[in-house]
Tab-separated table of C-alpha atoms in Angstrom:
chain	number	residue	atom	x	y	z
A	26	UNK	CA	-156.444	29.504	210.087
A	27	UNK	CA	-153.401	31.513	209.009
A	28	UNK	CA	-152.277	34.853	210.008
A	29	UNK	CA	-149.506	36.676	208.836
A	30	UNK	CA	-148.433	40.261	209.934
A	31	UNK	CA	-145.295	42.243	209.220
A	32	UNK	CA	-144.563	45.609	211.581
A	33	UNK	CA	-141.736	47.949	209.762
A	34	UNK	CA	-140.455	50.470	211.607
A	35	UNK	CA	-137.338	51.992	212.979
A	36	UNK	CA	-135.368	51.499	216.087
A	37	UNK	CA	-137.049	53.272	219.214
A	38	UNK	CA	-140.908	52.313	218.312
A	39	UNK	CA	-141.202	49.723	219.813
A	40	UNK	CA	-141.554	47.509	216.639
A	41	UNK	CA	-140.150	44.398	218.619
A	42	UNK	CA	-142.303	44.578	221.525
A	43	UNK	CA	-145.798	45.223	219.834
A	44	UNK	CA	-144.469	41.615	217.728
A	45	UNK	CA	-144.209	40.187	221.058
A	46	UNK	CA	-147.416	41.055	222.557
A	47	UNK	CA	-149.479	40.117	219.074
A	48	UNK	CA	-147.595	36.379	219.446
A	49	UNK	CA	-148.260	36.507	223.093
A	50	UNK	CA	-152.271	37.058	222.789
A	51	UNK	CA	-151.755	34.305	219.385
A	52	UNK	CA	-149.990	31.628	221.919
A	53	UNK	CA	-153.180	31.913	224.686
A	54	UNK	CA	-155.706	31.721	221.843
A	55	UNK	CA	-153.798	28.271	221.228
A	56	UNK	CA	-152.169	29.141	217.893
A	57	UNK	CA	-148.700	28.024	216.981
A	58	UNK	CA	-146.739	31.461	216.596
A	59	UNK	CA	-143.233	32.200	214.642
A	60	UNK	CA	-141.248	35.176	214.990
A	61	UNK	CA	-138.455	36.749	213.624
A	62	UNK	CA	-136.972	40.054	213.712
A	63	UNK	CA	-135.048	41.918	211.116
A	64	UNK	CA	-132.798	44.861	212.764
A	65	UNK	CA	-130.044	47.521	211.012
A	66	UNK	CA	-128.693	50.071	213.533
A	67	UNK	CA	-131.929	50.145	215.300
A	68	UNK	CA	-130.018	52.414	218.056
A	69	UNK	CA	-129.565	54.995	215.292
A	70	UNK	CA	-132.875	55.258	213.656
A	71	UNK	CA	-132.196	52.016	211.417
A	72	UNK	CA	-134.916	50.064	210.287
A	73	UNK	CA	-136.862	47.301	212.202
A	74	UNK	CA	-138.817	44.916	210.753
A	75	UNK	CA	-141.083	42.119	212.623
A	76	UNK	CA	-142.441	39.330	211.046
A	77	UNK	CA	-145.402	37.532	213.052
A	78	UNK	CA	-147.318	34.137	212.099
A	79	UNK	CA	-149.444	32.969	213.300
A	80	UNK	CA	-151.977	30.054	212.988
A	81	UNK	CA	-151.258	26.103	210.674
A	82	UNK	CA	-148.611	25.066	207.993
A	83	UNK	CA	-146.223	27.531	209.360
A	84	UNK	CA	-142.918	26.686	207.770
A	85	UNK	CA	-140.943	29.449	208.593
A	86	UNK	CA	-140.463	32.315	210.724
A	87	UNK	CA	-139.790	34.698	207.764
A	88	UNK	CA	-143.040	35.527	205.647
A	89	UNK	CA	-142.455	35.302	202.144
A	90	UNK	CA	-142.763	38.309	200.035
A	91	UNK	CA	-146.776	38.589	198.792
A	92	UNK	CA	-148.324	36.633	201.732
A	93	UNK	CA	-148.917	38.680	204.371
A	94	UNK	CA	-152.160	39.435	205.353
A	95	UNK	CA	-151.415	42.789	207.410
A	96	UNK	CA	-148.914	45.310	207.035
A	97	UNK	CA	-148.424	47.820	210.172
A	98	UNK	CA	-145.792	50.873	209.246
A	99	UNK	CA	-145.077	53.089	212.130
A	100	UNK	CA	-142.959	55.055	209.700
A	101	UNK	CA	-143.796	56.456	206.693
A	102	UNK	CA	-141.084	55.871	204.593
A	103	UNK	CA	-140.467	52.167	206.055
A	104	UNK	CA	-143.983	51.508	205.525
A	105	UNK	CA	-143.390	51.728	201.778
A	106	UNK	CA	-139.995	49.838	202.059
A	107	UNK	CA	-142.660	47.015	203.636
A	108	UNK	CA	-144.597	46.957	201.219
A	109	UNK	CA	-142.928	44.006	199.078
A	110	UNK	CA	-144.484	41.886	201.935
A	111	UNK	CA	-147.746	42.615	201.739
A	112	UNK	CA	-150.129	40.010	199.425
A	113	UNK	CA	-152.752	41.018	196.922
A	114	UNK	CA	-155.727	42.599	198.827
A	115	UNK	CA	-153.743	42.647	202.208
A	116	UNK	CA	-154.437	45.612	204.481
A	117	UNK	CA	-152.064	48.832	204.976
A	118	UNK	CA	-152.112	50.615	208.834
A	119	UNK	CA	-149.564	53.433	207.463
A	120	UNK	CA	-148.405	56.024	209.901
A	121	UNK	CA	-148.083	59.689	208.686
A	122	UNK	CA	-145.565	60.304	210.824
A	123	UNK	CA	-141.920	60.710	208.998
A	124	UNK	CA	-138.139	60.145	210.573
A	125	UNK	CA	-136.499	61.808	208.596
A	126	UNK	CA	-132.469	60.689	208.041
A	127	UNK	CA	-129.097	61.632	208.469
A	128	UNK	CA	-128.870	61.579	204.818
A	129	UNK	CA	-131.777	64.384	203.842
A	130	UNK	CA	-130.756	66.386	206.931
A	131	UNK	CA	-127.475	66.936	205.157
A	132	UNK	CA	-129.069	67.137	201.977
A	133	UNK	CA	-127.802	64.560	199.896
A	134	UNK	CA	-131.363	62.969	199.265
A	135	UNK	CA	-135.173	64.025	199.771
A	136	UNK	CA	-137.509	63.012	201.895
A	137	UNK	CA	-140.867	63.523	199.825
A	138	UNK	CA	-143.780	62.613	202.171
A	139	UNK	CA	-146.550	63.394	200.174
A	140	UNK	CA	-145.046	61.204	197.164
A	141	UNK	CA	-145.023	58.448	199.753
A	142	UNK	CA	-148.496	58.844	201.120
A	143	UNK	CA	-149.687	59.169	197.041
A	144	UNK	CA	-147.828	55.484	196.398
A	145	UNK	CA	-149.233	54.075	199.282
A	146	UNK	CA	-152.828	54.809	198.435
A	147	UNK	CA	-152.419	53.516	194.552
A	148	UNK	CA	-150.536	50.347	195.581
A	149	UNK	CA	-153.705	49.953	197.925
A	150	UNK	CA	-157.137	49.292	198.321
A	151	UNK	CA	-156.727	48.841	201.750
A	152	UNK	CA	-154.585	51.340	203.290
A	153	UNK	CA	-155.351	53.152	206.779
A	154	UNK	CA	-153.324	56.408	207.823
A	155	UNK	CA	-152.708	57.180	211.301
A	156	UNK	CA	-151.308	60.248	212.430
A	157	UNK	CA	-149.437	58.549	215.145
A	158	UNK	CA	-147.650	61.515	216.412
A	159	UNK	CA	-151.026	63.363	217.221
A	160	UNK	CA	-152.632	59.812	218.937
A	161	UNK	CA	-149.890	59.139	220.988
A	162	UNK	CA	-149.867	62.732	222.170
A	163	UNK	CA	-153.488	62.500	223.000
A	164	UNK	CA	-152.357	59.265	225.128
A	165	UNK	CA	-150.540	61.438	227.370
A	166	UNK	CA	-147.166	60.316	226.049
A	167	UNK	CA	-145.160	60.690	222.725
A	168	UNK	CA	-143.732	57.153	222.403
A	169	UNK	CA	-146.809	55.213	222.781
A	170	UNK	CA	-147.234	54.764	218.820
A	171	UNK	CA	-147.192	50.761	219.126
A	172	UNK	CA	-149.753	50.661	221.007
A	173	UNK	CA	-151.899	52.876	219.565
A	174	UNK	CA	-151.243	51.007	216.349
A	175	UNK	CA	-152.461	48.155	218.545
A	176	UNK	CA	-154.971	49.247	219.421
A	177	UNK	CA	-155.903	50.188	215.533
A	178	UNK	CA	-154.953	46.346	214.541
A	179	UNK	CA	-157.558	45.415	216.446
A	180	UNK	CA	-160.350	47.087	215.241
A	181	UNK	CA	-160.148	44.624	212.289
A	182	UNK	CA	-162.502	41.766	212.160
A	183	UNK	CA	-161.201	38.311	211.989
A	184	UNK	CA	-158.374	38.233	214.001
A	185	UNK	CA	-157.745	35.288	216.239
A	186	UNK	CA	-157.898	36.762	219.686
A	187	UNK	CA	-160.036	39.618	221.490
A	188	UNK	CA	-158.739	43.273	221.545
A	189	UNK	CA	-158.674	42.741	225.428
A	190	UNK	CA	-156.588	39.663	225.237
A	191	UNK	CA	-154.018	42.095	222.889
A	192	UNK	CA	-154.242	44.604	225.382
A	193	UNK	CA	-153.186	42.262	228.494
A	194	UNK	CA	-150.689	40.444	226.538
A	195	UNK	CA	-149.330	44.349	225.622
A	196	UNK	CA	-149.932	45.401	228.535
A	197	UNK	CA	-147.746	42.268	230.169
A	198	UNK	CA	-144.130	43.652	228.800
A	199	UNK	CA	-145.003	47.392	230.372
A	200	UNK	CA	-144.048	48.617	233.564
A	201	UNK	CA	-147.358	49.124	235.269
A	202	UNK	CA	-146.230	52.649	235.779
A	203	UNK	CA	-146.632	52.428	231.890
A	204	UNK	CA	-150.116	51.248	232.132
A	205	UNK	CA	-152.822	53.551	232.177
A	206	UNK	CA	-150.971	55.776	229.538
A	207	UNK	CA	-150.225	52.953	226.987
A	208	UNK	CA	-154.188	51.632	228.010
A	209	UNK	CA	-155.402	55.050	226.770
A	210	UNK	CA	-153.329	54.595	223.422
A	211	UNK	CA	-154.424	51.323	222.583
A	212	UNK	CA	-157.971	52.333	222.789
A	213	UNK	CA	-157.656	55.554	221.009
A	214	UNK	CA	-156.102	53.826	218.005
A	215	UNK	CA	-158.700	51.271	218.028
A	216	UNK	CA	-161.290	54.565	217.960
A	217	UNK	CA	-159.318	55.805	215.244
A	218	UNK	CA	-159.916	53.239	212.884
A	219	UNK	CA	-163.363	52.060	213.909
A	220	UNK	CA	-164.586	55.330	212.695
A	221	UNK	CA	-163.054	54.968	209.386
A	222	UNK	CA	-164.372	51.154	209.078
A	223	UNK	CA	-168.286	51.873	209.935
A	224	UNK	CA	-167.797	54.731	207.389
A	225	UNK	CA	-166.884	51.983	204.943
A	226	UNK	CA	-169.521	49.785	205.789
């Protein structure tokens, strides 16, 4: 088997550890794992992208554009910027929520959400939207988006390792002080989107 995944964010949500805990659970279900991580000003809000494979015939640690299998955006706008990545029939777990920069604060460009959201969803047969501002908050604590998008990654069927294996091997990098609350988001993003796929099916 082969498993690609790409996680685009920007710096502060924790793309970078949610990349280690999915190669983590990958390495103790016996899979060969390459990462790499692509980072501009992540201090400042810059983006962060994560590139995780997983599985045989991995040549590199970058995945090419078109082949991966998941795409996980915990940003709106970097989401779409992700995209490219993302092959034919691949799956979309888009957050709503927008950070919105320097650049349309001091208006010299827009930041059009709903345009965003619209592109997404015609690009798409498979695209998920999380409103990972209001699931994290429900978690008990407002930085907990990567784990509630965790959590939703692992609603999906056909993934190499249990949702309790992702969990511990999240759960591994935390604090334990960290625990309970980041616990709670993982399951409430898996919650999320197991609604949406028994509606589907």
């Amino acid at each position: 088997m082969k498993l690609d995944i790409v996680i685009s964010g920007v710096g502060g949500q924790g793309s970078v550890l949610a990349s280690r805990a999915l190669a983590r659970a990958a390495m103790e279900s016996g899979l060969a794992v390459r990462t790499s991580e692509v980072i501009g000003m992540a201090q400042r809000e810059g983006p962060v992208t994560s590139h995780i494979r997983m599985g045989d015939r991995l040549y590199g640690a970058i995945i090419p554009d078109r082949a991966a299998d998941f795409l996980l955006g915990l940003e709106l706008a970097e989401t779409v910027r992700g995209l490219i990545k993302l092959k034919p029939g691949g799956t979309v777990i888009a957050s709503l929520s927008a950070i919105v920069p320097v650049s349309v604060e001091l208006g010299i460009s827009k930041y059009d959400k709903d345009t965003l959201i619209q592109y997404l969803i015609e690009q798409n047969e498979k695209v998920f939207f999380l409103d990972l501002e209001e699931l994290s908050r429900q978690s008990g604590h407002p930085r907990t988006g990567n784990a509630v998008m965790l959590g939703a990654l692992s609603a999906f069927p056909g993934l190499p390792f249990k949702p309790e294996q992702l969990l511990r091997s999240l759960l591994s990098y935390l604090p334990q002080s960290l625990a309970e609350i980041n616990r709670r988001a993982f399951e409430i993003g898996r919650r999320a989107v197991e609604v949406t796929l028994n509606d589907i099916n």
